Coordinates of C-alpha atoms in Angstrom, one line a residue:
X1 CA 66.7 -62.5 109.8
X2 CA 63.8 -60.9 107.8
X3 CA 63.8 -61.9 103.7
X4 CA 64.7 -58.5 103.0
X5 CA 67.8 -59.2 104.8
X6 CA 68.5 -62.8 104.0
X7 CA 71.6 -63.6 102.6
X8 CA 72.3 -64.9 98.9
X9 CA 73.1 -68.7 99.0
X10 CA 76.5 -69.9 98.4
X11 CA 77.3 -70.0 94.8
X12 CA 74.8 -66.7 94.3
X13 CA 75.3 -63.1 94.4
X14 CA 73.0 -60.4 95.2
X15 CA 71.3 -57.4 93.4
X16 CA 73.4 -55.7 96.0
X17 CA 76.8 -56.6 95.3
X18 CA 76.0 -57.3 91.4
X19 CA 76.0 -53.3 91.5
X20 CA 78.5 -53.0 93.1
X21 CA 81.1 -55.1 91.5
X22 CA 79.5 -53.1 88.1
X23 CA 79.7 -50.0 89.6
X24 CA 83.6 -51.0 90.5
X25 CA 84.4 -51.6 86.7
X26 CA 82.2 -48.6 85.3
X27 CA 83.7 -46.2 87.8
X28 CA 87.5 -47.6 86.9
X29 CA 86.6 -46.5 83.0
X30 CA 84.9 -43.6 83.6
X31 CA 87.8 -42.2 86.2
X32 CA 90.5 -43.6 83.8
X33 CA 88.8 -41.8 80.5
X34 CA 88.3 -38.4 83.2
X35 CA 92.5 -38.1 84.3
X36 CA 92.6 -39.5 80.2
X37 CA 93.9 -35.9 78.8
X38 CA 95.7 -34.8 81.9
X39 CA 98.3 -37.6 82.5
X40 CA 101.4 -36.2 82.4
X41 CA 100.7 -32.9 83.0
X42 CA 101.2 -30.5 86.2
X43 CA 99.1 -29.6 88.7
X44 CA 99.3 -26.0 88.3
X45 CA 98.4 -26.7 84.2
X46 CA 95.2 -28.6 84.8
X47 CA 93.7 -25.8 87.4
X48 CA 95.2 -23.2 84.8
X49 CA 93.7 -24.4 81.6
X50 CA 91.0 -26.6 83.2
X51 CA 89.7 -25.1 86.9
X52 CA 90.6 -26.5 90.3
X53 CA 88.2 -29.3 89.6
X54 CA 87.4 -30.5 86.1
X55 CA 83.8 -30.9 85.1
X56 CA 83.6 -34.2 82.8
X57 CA 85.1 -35.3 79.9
X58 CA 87.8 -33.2 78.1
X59 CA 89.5 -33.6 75.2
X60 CA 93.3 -34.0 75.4
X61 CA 95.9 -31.4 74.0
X62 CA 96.2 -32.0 70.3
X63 CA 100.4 -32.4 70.9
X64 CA 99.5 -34.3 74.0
X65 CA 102.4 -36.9 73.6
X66 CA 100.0 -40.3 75.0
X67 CA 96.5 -38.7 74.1
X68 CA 96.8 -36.7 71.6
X69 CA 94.0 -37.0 69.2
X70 CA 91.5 -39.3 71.7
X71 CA 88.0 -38.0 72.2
X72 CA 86.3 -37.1 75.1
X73 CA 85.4 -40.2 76.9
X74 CA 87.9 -42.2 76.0
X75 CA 89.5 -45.2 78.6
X76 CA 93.4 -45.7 78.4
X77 CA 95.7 -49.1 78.9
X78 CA 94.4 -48.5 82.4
X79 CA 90.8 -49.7 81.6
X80 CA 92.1 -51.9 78.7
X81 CA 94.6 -54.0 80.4
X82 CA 92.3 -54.3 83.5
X83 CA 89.7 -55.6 81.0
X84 CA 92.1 -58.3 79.8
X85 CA 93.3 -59.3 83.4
X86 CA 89.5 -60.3 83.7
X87 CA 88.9 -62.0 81.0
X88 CA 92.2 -64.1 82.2
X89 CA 90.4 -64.6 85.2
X90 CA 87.2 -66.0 83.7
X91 CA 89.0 -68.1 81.1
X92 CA 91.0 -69.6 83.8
X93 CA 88.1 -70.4 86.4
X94 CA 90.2 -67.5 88.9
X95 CA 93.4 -68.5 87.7
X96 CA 96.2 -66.8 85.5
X97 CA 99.0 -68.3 84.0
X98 CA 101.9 -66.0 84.3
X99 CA 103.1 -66.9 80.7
X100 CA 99.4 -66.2 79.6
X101 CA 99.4 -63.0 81.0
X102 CA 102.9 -62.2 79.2
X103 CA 101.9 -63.4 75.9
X104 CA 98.1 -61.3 76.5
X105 CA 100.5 -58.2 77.3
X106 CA 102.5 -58.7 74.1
X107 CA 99.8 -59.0 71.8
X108 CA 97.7 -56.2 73.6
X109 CA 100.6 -53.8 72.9
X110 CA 100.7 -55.1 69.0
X111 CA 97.2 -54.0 68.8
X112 CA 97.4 -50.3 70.3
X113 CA 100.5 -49.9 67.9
X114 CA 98.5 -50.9 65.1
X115 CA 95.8 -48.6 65.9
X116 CA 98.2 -45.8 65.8
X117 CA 98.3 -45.4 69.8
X118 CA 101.4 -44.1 72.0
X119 CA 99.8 -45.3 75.0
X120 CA 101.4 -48.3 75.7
X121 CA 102.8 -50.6 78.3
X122 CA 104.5 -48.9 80.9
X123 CA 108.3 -49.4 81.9
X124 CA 107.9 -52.4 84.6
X125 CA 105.8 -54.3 82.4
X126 CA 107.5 -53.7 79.7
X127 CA 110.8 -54.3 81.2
X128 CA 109.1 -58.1 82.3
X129 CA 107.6 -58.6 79.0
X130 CA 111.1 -57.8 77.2
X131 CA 112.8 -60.2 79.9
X132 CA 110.1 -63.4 78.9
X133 CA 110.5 -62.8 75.6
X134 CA 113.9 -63.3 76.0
X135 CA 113.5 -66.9 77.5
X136 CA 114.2 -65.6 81.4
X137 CA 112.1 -67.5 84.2
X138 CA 108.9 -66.3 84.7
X139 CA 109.7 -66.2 88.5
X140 CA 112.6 -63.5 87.9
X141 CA 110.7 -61.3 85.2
X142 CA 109.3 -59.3 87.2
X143 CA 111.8 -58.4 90.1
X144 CA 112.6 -54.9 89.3
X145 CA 108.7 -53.9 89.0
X146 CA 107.6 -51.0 91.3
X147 CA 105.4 -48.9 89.7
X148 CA 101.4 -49.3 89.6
X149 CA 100.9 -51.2 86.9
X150 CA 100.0 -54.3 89.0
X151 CA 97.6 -51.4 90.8
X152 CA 96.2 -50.2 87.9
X153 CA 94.8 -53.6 86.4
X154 CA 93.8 -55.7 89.8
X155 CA 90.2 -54.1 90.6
X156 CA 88.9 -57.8 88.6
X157 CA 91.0 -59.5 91.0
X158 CA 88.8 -57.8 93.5
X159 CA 85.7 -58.4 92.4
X160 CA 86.4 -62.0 92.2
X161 CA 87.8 -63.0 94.8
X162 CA 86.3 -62.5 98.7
X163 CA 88.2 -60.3 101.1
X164 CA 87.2 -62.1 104.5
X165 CA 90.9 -63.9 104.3
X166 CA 93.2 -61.0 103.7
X167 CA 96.1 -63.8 103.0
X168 CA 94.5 -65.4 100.4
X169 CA 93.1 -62.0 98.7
X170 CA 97.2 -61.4 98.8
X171 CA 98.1 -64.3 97.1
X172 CA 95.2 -64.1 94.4
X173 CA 96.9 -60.4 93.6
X174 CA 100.3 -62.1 93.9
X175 CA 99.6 -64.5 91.3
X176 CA 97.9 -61.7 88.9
X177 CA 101.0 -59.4 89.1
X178 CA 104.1 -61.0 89.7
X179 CA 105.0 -61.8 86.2
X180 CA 105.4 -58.0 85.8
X181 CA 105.7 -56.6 89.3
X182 CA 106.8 -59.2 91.6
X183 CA 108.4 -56.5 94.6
X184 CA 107.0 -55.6 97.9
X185 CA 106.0 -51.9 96.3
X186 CA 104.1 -52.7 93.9
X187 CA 102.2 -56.0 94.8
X188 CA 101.7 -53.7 98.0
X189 CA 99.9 -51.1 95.8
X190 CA 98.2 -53.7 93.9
X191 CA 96.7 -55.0 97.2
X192 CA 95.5 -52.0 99.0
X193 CA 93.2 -51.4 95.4
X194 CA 92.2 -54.9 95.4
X195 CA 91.0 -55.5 99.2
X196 CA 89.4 -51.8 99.3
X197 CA 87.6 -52.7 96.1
X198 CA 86.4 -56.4 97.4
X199 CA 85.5 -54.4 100.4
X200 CA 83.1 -52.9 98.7
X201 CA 81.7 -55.6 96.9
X202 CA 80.8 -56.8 100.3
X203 CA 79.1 -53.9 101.4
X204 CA 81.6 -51.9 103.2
X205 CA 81.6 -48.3 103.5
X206 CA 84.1 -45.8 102.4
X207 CA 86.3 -45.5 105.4
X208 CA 85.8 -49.6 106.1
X209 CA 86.9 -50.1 102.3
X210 CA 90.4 -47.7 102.7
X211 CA 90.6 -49.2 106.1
X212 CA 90.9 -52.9 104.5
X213 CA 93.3 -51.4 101.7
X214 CA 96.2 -50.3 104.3
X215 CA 95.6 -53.8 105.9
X216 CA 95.9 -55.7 102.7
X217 CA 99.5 -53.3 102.0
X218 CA 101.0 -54.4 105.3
X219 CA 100.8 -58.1 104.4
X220 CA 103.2 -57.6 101.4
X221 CA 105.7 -56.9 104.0
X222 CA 108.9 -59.0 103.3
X223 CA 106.5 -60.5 99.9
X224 CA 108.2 -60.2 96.9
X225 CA 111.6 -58.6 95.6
X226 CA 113.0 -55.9 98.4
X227 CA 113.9 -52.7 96.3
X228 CA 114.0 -49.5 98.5
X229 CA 111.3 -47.1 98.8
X230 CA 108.7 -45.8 101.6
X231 CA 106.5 -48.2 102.5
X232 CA 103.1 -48.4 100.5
X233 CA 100.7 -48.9 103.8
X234 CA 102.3 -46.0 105.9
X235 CA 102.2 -43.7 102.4
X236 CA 98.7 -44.4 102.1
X237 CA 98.1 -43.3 106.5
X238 CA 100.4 -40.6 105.7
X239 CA 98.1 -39.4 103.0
X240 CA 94.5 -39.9 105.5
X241 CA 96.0 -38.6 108.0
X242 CA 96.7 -35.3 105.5
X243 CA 93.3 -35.4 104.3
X244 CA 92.1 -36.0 108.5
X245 CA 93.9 -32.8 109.3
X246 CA 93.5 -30.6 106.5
X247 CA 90.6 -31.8 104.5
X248 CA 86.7 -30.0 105.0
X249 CA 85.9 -32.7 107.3
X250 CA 82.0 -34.0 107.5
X251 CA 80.7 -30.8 108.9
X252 CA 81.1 -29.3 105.1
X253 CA 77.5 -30.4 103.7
X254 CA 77.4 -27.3 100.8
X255 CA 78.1 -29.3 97.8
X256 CA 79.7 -26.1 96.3
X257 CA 81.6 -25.1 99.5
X258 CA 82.7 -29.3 99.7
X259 CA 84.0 -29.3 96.3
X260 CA 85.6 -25.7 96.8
X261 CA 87.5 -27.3 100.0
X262 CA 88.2 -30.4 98.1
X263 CA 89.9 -28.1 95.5
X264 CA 92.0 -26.7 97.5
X265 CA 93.7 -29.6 99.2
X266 CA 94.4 -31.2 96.2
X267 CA 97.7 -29.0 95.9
X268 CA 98.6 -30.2 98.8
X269 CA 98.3 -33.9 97.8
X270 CA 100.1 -33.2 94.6
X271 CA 102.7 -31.5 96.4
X272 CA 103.0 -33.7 99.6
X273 CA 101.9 -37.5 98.5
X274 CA 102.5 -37.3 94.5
X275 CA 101.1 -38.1 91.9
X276 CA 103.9 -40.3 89.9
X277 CA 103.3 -43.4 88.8
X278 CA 105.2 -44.5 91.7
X279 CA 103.1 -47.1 93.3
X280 CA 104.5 -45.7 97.0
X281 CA 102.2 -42.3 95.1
X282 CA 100.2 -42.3 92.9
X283 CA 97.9 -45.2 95.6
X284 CA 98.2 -43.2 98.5
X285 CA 97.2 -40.5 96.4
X286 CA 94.0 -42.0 95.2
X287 CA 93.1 -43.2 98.8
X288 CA 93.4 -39.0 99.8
X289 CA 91.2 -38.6 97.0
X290 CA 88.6 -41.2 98.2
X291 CA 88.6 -39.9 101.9
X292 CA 88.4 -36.3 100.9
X293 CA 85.1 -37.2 99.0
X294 CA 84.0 -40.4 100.7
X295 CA 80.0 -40.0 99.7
X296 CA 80.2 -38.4 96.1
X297 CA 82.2 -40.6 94.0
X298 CA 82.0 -38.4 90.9
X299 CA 83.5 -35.4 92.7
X300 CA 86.4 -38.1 94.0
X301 CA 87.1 -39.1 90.1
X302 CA 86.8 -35.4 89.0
X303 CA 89.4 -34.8 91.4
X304 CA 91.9 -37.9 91.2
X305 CA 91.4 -36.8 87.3
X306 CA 92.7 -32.8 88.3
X307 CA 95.7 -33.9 90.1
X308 CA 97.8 -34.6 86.7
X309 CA 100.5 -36.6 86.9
X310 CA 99.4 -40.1 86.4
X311 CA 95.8 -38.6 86.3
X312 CA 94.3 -41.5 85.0
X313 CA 95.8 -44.7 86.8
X314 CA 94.6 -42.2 90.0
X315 CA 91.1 -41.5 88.7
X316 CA 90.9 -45.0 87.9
X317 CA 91.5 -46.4 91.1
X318 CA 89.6 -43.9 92.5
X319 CA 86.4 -44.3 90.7
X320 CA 86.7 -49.0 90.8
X321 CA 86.6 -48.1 94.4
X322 CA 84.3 -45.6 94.7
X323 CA 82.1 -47.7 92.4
X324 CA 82.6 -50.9 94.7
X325 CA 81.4 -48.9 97.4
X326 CA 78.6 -47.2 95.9
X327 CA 77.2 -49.0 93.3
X328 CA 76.3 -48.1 89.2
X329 CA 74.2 -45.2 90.9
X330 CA 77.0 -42.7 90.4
X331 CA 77.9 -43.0 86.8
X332 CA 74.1 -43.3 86.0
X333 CA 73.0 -40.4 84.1
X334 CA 75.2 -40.2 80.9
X335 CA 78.7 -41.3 82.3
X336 CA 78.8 -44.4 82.0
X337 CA 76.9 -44.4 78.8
X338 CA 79.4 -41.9 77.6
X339 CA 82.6 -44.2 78.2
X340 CA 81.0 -47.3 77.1
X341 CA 79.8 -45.5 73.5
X342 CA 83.1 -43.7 73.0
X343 CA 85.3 -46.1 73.9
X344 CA 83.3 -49.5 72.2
X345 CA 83.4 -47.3 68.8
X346 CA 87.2 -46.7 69.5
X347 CA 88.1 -50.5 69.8
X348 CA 85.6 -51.3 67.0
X349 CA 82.8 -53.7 69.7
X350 CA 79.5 -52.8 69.9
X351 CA 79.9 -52.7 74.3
X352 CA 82.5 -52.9 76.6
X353 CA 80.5 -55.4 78.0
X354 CA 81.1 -54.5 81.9
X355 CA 77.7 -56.0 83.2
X356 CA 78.6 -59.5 81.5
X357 CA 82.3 -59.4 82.7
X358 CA 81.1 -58.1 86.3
X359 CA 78.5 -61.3 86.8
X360 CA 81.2 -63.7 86.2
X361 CA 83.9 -62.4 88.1
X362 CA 81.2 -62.3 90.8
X363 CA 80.8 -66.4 90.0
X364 CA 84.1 -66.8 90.5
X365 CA 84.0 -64.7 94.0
X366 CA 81.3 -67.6 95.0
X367 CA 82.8 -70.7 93.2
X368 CA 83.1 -73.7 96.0
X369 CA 85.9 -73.8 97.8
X370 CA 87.5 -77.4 98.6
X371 CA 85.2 -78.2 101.6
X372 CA 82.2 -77.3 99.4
X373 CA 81.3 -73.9 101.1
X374 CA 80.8 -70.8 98.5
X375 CA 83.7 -68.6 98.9

């Protein structure tokens, strides 16, 4: 193996995957800021007032009823409570305490009502949170939880944790969502994000990264609470197999005549996979995204963010796997600036700090295991 190649010793990262597991937190923020003022709305309103695809940061609708008044480049609860999961995750050396996680939720939700926001937990979490606060065992909390909450928030749990052992990437997820979403949908959803993103940290390419995802989502078969709906893993090959058979394919190398054909599926993937915040969805609708634009990850976001419906927890996922995939090279020329400026001013920091968190949810991903090996 030549030194070029050589790999990093245990307990070490490389340059490699250092951008990568950046690139994986800057690309959730930028795609959550991106789908910021078009959650909620319609696929037909965003190509009507916006164009098939949107070019960048947009300012929300002044009556938007969650954005309303937020700048252009601005991350949501999507960015935010990710951000707080992994900081969790480094305070607890890879661990969360469910009650922790509750009481973070709480508090996080305090603060966006003091500044003024409406864009707050949504209804599985809060559901969980009202149910703990309430005194009810953290183990029943959060049985009724299917939306993609869990989904939203887990790209840190990818990051940090290695996705050569599919069960124990599971269980990591598991323990990082069930307080709040502790059914076979969601913790489903929540996995497919977090083993495509780790994935990617490991070098994986696009298809490998979606491939691991659907693997991930089988193994929450028969985990966690039963509550009907169509299975997360066969949503997410239902929605490749849409993007196989009507997408531009590879043979499209135009960039204008690729983004034209991306364009015009994505009324089909509103119309056929959704774009709820369903986690059976609004995942599978990110993974279409991610296949229709496997090697340009800023026309993926742009287009997770023109879908509407739950534009930004789509565009978010999107772009943490895009990034994990691709690296910080992406966002590099004035995204990732952008959404680090506007949104550090908005929660009065100097930085979101992403490199700093990124490095040490990537010493976690290497911490010894029990026999002594890096993991």
């Amino acid at each position: 193996m030549s030194a070029e190649a050589a790999e990093p010793a245990a307990g070490a990262s490389s340059t490699g995957e250092r951008d990568r597991a950046l690139g994986a937190l800057q690309g959730l923020a930028i795609g959550d800021a991106l789908g910021m003022p078009f959650q909620l709305l319609p696929r037909d309103a965003v190509r009507a007032g916006w164009g098939a695809i949107v070019g960048g940061f947009a300012a929300p609708a002044a009556d938007h009823p969650l954005a309303g008044g937020m700048p252009p480049g601005a991350i949501t609860d999507d960015t935010e409570q990710a951000l707080l999961v992994a900081r969790l995750l480094i305070a607890g050396e890879g661990r969360i305490a469910p009650a922790d996680l509750a009481r973070a939720l709480v508090a996080w939700e305090d603060d966006m009502r003091r500044r003024g926001s409406s864009d707050l937990l949504g209804p599985s979490t809060t559901r969980a949170v009202q149910a703990v606060l309430r005194g009810e065992p953290l183990e029943t909390a959060g049985r009724t939880g299917t939306t993609n909450g869990a989904a939203m928030r887990v790209a840190p749990v990818g990051i940090a944790t290695p996705g050569s052992d599919v069960a124990v990437l599971v269980d990591a997820v598991e323990a990082a969502s069930a307080v709040t979403h502790a059914t076979s949908l969601a913790l489903a959803a929540a996995s497919a994000v977090a083993a495509a993103v780790s994935a990617g940290v490991d070098g994986a390419g696009m298809p490998e990264a979606l491939a691991a995802g659907v693997v991930a989502a089988e193994r929450c078969r028969g985990r966690g609470n039963w509550i009907a709906g169509a299975d997360v893993a066969e949503r997410i090959r239902a929605a490749l197999a849409l993007v196989e058979a009507e997408g531009p394919g590879p043979g499209v190398v135009d960039a204008r005549e690729r983004e034209a054909a991306v364009a015009a599926l994505l009324d089909r993937v509103a119309l056929v996979v959704g774009t709820s915040l369903a986690s059976q969805e609004s995942i599978p609708a990110a993974f279409a995204v991610l296949a229709l634009a496997p090697d340009d990850p800023w026309l993926a976001v742009r287009a997770a963010a023109s879908l509407g419906g739950d534009a930004d927890t789509i565009a978010a996922i999107a772009g943490a796997v895009a990034g994990a995939v691709h690296g910080t090279a992406p966002w590099s020329g004035g995204p990732a600036a952008t959404v680090d400026a506007v949104s550090a001013a908005r929660l009065g920091v100097n930085s979101l700090e992403l490199p700093a968190i990124a490095e040490a949810l990537l010493a976690l991903r290497h911490r010894p295991t029990r026999d002594g090996a890096g993991g």
